[in-house]
Tab-separated table of C-alpha atoms and ligand atoms in Angstrom:
chain	number	residue	atom	x	y	z
H	23	MET	CA	-7.848	11.382	13.939
H	24	ARG	CA	-6.302	9.066	11.394
H	25	ARG	CA	-4.995	5.821	12.836
H	26	PRO	CA	-1.542	5.185	11.378
H	27	LEU	CA	-1.154	2.125	9.191
H	28	VAL	CA	1.944	0.125	8.350
H	29	ALA	CA	1.680	-2.492	5.616
H	30	GLY	CA	4.332	-5.044	4.647
H	31	ASN	CA	4.524	-5.951	0.972
H	32	TRP	CA	6.484	-9.200	0.834
H	33	LYS	CA	6.482	-9.225	-2.965
H	34	MET	CA	7.665	-12.530	-4.505
H	35	HIS	CA	9.975	-13.549	-1.681
H	36	GLY	CA	10.324	-16.571	0.530
H	37	SER	CA	8.826	-20.024	0.739
H	38	GLY	CA	5.937	-21.524	2.631
H	39	ALA	CA	8.251	-22.342	5.524
H	40	GLU	CA	9.639	-18.807	5.610
H	41	ALA	CA	6.185	-17.241	5.367
H	42	GLY	CA	5.024	-19.396	8.252
H	43	ARG	CA	8.027	-18.460	10.350
H	44	LEU	CA	7.637	-14.738	9.649
H	45	ILE	CA	3.942	-14.800	10.526
H	46	GLY	CA	4.826	-16.625	13.750
H	47	GLU	CA	7.470	-14.057	14.649
H	48	LEU	CA	5.115	-11.164	13.931
H	49	ILE	CA	2.458	-12.744	16.153
H	50	ALA	CA	5.093	-13.282	18.872
H	51	ILE	CA	6.129	-9.610	18.866
H	52	ASN	CA	2.441	-8.584	18.784
H	53	ALA	CA	3.026	-6.546	15.620
H	54	GLY	CA	-0.602	-5.436	15.340
H	55	GLY	CA	-0.971	-4.608	19.011
H	56	GLY	CA	0.402	-1.058	19.061
H	57	PRO	CA	-0.972	2.320	18.003
H	58	ALA	CA	-0.626	1.481	14.309
H	59	GLU	CA	-2.892	-0.777	12.323
H	60	VAL	CA	-0.546	-3.376	10.814
H	61	VAL	CA	-1.080	-5.403	7.644
H	62	VAL	CA	1.037	-8.097	5.996
H	63	CYS	CA	0.720	-8.951	2.310
H	64	PRO	CA	2.258	-12.379	1.560
H	65	PRO	CA	2.232	-13.931	-1.918
H	66	PHE	CA	-1.156	-15.327	-3.016
H	67	VAL	CA	-0.352	-18.982	-2.355
H	68	TYR	CA	0.453	-18.334	1.307
H	69	LEU	CA	-2.600	-16.195	2.060
H	70	ALA	CA	-5.001	-18.948	3.084
H	71	GLU	CA	-2.686	-20.393	5.704
H	72	ALA	CA	-1.739	-16.943	6.980
H	73	GLY	CA	-5.437	-16.088	7.179
H	74	GLN	CA	-6.105	-19.091	9.376
H	75	ARG	CA	-3.273	-18.277	11.743
H	76	LEU	CA	-4.221	-14.614	11.966
H	77	ARG	CA	-7.895	-15.214	12.682
H	78	GLY	CA	-8.733	-13.107	15.728
H	79	ASN	CA	-5.265	-11.531	15.748
H	80	ALA	CA	-4.760	-7.764	15.578
H	81	LEU	CA	-2.324	-8.278	12.711
H	82	LEU	CA	-4.340	-7.979	9.491
H	83	LEU	CA	-3.946	-9.681	6.144
H	84	GLY	CA	-3.668	-8.116	2.706
H	85	ALA	CA	-2.978	-9.227	-0.866
H	86	GLN	CA	-0.511	-7.743	-3.329
H	87	ASP	CA	-2.820	-7.689	-6.347
H	88	VAL	CA	-6.243	-8.817	-7.569
H	89	CYS	CA	-8.162	-9.453	-10.767
H	90	ALA	CA	-10.442	-6.634	-11.903
H	91	GLU	CA	-13.102	-9.176	-12.915
H	92	GLU	CA	-15.438	-10.780	-10.425
H	93	ILE	CA	-15.567	-14.358	-11.711
H	94	GLY	CA	-15.172	-16.438	-14.833
H	95	ALA	CA	-12.708	-17.572	-17.454
H	96	HIS	CA	-9.607	-15.664	-16.330
H	97	THR	CA	-6.898	-18.291	-16.135
H	98	GLY	CA	-4.288	-17.538	-13.512
H	99	GLU	CA	-6.185	-14.705	-11.870
H	100	VAL	CA	-7.479	-14.339	-8.300
H	101	SER	CA	-10.698	-12.491	-7.529
H	102	ALA	CA	-11.452	-10.084	-4.714
H	103	SER	CA	-14.106	-12.425	-3.313
H	104	MET	CA	-11.489	-15.211	-3.078
H	105	LEU	CA	-9.209	-12.846	-1.176
H	106	ALA	CA	-12.032	-11.952	1.208
H	107	ASP	CA	-12.767	-15.651	1.581
H	108	VAL	CA	-9.286	-16.430	2.933
H	109	GLY	CA	-9.313	-13.544	5.392
H	110	CYS	CA	-7.821	-10.596	3.511
H	111	ARG	CA	-8.953	-7.141	4.561
H	112	PHE	CA	-6.693	-5.063	2.309
H	113	VAL	CA	-5.483	-5.331	-1.296
H	114	ILE	CA	-2.621	-3.391	-2.861
H	115	VAL	CA	-3.628	-2.072	-6.285
H	116	GLY	CA	-1.518	-0.254	-8.853
H	117	HIS	CA	1.873	-1.023	-7.363
H	118	SER	CA	4.501	0.472	-9.654
H	119	GLU	CA	5.917	-2.983	-10.363
H	120	ARG	CA	2.488	-4.039	-11.672
H	121	ARG	CA	2.268	-0.860	-13.720
H	122	ALA	CA	5.804	-1.080	-15.140
H	123	LEU	CA	6.365	-4.837	-15.515
H	124	TYR	CA	2.830	-6.099	-16.160
H	125	GLY	CA	1.388	-3.300	-18.224
H	126	GLU	CA	-1.273	-2.132	-15.784
H	127	ASP	CA	-2.600	1.259	-16.823
H	128	ASP	CA	-4.611	3.800	-14.846
H	129	ALA	CA	-7.926	2.422	-16.101
H	130	LEU	CA	-7.149	-1.152	-15.057
H	131	VAL	CA	-5.926	0.017	-11.650
H	132	ALA	CA	-9.182	1.934	-11.181
H	133	ARG	CA	-11.206	-1.176	-12.063
H	134	LYS	CA	-9.217	-3.201	-9.538
H	135	PHE	CA	-9.857	-0.522	-6.901
H	136	VAL	CA	-13.607	-0.816	-7.488
H	137	ALA	CA	-13.509	-4.642	-7.576
H	138	VAL	CA	-11.802	-4.684	-4.175
H	139	GLN	CA	-14.339	-2.330	-2.627
H	140	ARG	CA	-17.245	-4.313	-4.012
H	141	GLN	CA	-16.166	-7.160	-1.730
H	142	GLY	CA	-15.888	-4.883	1.286
H	143	LEU	CA	-12.092	-4.925	1.210
H	144	VAL	CA	-9.872	-1.861	1.459
H	145	PRO	CA	-7.708	-0.990	-1.543
H	146	ILE	CA	-4.237	0.398	-0.922
H	147	LEU	CA	-3.857	2.460	-4.075
H	148	CYS	CA	-0.222	3.047	-5.051
H	149	VAL	CA	0.734	6.184	-6.927
H	150	GLY	CA	4.110	7.714	-7.700
H	151	GLU	CA	6.413	9.112	-10.320
H	152	SER	CA	9.518	7.675	-11.967
H	153	LEU	CA	12.918	9.320	-11.669
H	154	GLU	CA	12.627	10.742	-15.175
H	155	GLU	CA	9.210	12.202	-14.347
H	156	ARG	CA	10.518	13.781	-11.153
H	157	GLU	CA	13.521	15.233	-12.909
H	158	ARG	CA	11.384	16.930	-15.524
H	159	GLY	CA	9.122	18.354	-12.837
H	160	ALA	CA	6.134	16.159	-13.647
H	161	THR	CA	5.579	14.633	-10.192
H	162	HIS	CA	2.347	16.488	-9.448
H	163	GLU	CA	0.992	15.889	-12.921
H	164	ILE	CA	1.643	12.123	-12.748
H	165	VAL	CA	0.244	11.634	-9.257
H	166	SER	CA	-2.806	13.748	-10.090
H	167	ARG	CA	-3.417	11.740	-13.249
H	168	GLN	CA	-3.214	8.456	-11.328
H	169	LEU	CA	-5.692	9.749	-8.727
H	170	THR	CA	-8.033	11.223	-11.323
H	171	ALA	CA	-8.428	7.842	-13.028
H	172	VAL	CA	-9.643	6.296	-9.775
H	173	LEU	CA	-11.786	9.306	-8.849
H	174	GLY	CA	-13.442	8.996	-12.239
H	175	MET	CA	-14.429	5.385	-11.667
H	176	ALA	CA	-14.951	5.137	-7.895
H	177	GLY	CA	-15.949	8.726	-7.154
H	178	VAL	CA	-14.605	10.578	-4.157
H	179	ALA	CA	-16.773	8.373	-1.933
H	180	GLY	CA	-14.458	5.488	-2.843
H	181	PHE	CA	-11.678	7.252	-0.996
H	182	GLY	CA	-13.750	7.125	2.173
H	183	ALA	CA	-12.868	3.437	2.446
H	184	ALA	CA	-9.424	3.333	0.875
H	185	VAL	CA	-5.782	3.977	1.612
H	186	VAL	CA	-3.376	5.736	-0.749
H	187	ALA	CA	0.343	4.936	-0.813
H	188	TYR	CA	2.737	7.443	-2.309
H	189	GLU	CA	5.617	5.413	-3.668
H	190	PRO	CA	8.127	7.325	-5.763
H	191	VAL	CA	9.411	4.668	-8.173
H	192	TRP	CA	12.999	5.864	-7.798
H	193	ALA	CA	12.851	5.123	-4.066
H	194	ILE	CA	11.535	1.561	-4.286
H	195	GLY	CA	14.126	-1.062	-3.466
H	196	THR	CA	16.913	1.389	-4.206
H	197	GLY	CA	17.900	2.427	-0.707
H	198	ARG	CA	17.227	5.987	-1.847
H	199	THR	CA	14.380	7.224	0.341
H	200	ALA	CA	12.454	10.414	-0.366
H	201	THR	CA	13.307	13.020	2.217
H	202	PRO	CA	10.566	13.670	4.766
H	203	ALA	CA	10.014	17.058	3.091
H	204	GLN	CA	9.689	15.485	-0.373
H	205	ALA	CA	7.204	12.934	0.964
H	206	GLN	CA	5.190	15.571	2.824
H	207	GLU	CA	4.953	17.740	-0.284
H	208	VAL	CA	3.389	14.975	-2.388
H	209	HIS	CA	1.234	13.662	0.464
H	210	SER	CA	-0.230	17.100	0.888
H	211	LEU	CA	-0.888	17.277	-2.856
H	212	ILE	CA	-2.712	13.934	-2.689
H	213	ARG	CA	-4.860	15.034	0.237
H	214	GLY	CA	-5.495	18.333	-1.531
H	215	ARG	CA	-6.708	16.618	-4.701
H	216	ILE	CA	-9.225	14.626	-2.662
H	217	ALA	CA	-10.167	17.704	-0.622
H	218	GLU	CA	-11.165	19.504	-3.817
H	219	LYS	CA	-13.986	16.963	-4.010
H	220	ASP	CA	-14.708	16.311	-0.342
H	221	ALA	CA	-12.837	17.884	2.556
H	222	THR	CA	-14.153	15.436	5.152
H	223	ILE	CA	-13.048	12.377	3.212
H	224	ALA	CA	-9.662	13.996	2.557
H	225	ALA	CA	-9.169	14.687	6.256
H	226	SER	CA	-9.775	11.052	7.165
H	227	LEU	CA	-7.832	9.504	4.247
H	228	ARG	CA	-4.693	7.672	5.247
H	229	VAL	CA	-1.763	8.374	2.935
H	230	LEU	CA	1.207	6.034	3.386
H	231	TYR	CA	4.751	6.580	2.210
H	232	GLY	CA	6.613	3.726	0.521
H	233	GLY	CA	10.131	3.463	-0.856
H	234	SER	CA	13.145	2.211	1.110
H	235	VAL	CA	11.537	2.750	4.516
H	236	LYS	CA	13.672	1.205	7.265
H	237	ALA	CA	13.617	1.256	11.045
H	238	SER	CA	16.318	3.943	10.881
H	239	ASN	CA	14.351	6.433	8.763
H	240	ALA	CA	10.716	5.595	9.570
H	241	ALA	CA	10.228	7.936	12.523
H	242	GLU	CA	11.276	11.081	10.654
H	243	LEU	CA	9.004	10.205	7.707
H	244	PHE	CA	6.060	9.321	9.944
H	245	ALA	CA	6.518	12.593	11.865
H	246	LYS	CA	5.297	14.605	8.874
H	247	PRO	CA	1.703	15.769	9.238
H	248	ASP	CA	0.351	14.129	6.074
H	249	VAL	CA	2.322	10.880	6.368
H	250	ASP	CA	0.031	8.370	8.040
H	251	GLY	CA	2.305	5.340	7.970
H	252	GLY	CA	4.177	3.289	5.423
H	253	LEU	CA	4.084	0.611	2.775
H	254	ILE	CA	7.200	-1.414	3.434
H	255	GLY	CA	8.892	-3.773	0.989
H	256	GLY	CA	12.325	-5.224	1.786
H	257	ALA	CA	12.282	-4.219	5.443
H	258	SER	CA	8.993	-6.062	6.023
H	259	LEU	CA	10.717	-9.421	5.556
H	260	LYS	CA	12.437	-9.266	8.945
H	261	ALA	CA	10.121	-9.323	11.931
H	262	ASP	CA	12.313	-7.251	14.246
H	263	GLU	CA	12.963	-4.557	11.636
H	264	PHE	CA	9.288	-4.436	10.632
H	265	GLY	CA	8.253	-4.334	14.290
H	266	ARG	CA	10.530	-1.350	14.883
H	267	ILE	CA	8.988	0.430	11.867
H	268	CYS	CA	5.502	-0.203	13.284
H	269	ALA	CA	6.666	1.196	16.617
H	270	ALA	CA	7.950	4.354	14.902
H	271	VAL	CA	4.480	5.689	14.094
H	272	ARG	CA	3.288	8.829	15.781
H	273	LYS	CA	1.675	7.901	19.057
T	301	PGA	P1	10.908	-1.108	-0.568
T	301	PGA	O1	9.546	-1.387	-1.394
T	301	PGA	O2	10.490	-0.786	0.853
T	301	PGA	O3	11.689	-2.389	-0.664
T	301	PGA	O4	11.571	0.045	-1.216
T	301	PGA	C1	8.382	-0.654	-1.145
T	301	PGA	C2	7.279	-1.139	-2.043
T	301	PGA	O5	7.543	-1.464	-3.203
T	301	PGA	O6	6.102	-1.193	-1.629
């Protein structure tokens, strides 16, 4: 059985005061206390304080990005060991905004994936096609290519301690969600690609859907057999909305 997982990606929103308030509200509604494993990913500078407040809490902490290098002269970067140090358990790697706006390619994403695992943290590997790629029928090709890069560097064993998030780029922050059938189709492709290498790992791999998930559409997405939860952007910034998404997972 795969335990559902719901992760909130706060992106570059809020302030220290707002982050503190949101963490407090999520603790108050016991966001991590239900059937789903629940993770919040605040901006880097708020992680340490969030980590202190969440110590011993069922709500888990994640980061939005990481440096692929372990240590050294990398001005402005944050290493996986630093993230572990402040209490992170998960790290998002390869988010489409990193790929599109900050030039991250498949090889760099794969190195980040490995760097995260080396510190005993769980990467949430984001994959997904752009609108143009979907319209020319390249969705499977793109998602397979993104997975292959990580398989090549981490091996299939890496997926035994990882989470994959399918995030069609055209659905992120647009209010245009993939239909449950569209999500299921790609989720099943992702699981199938891993199953070609190792059926047991594929069966236990959690594949999240991300892209305009809201409390009003979460249940129908999460009801699909290969959708094991969600990676939530905008709707993770309001505790009640995020709490309702967490409650929408399959029991
Ligand atoms: P969204 O973002 O829920 O605001 O569409 C999802 C994401 O980028 O992870």
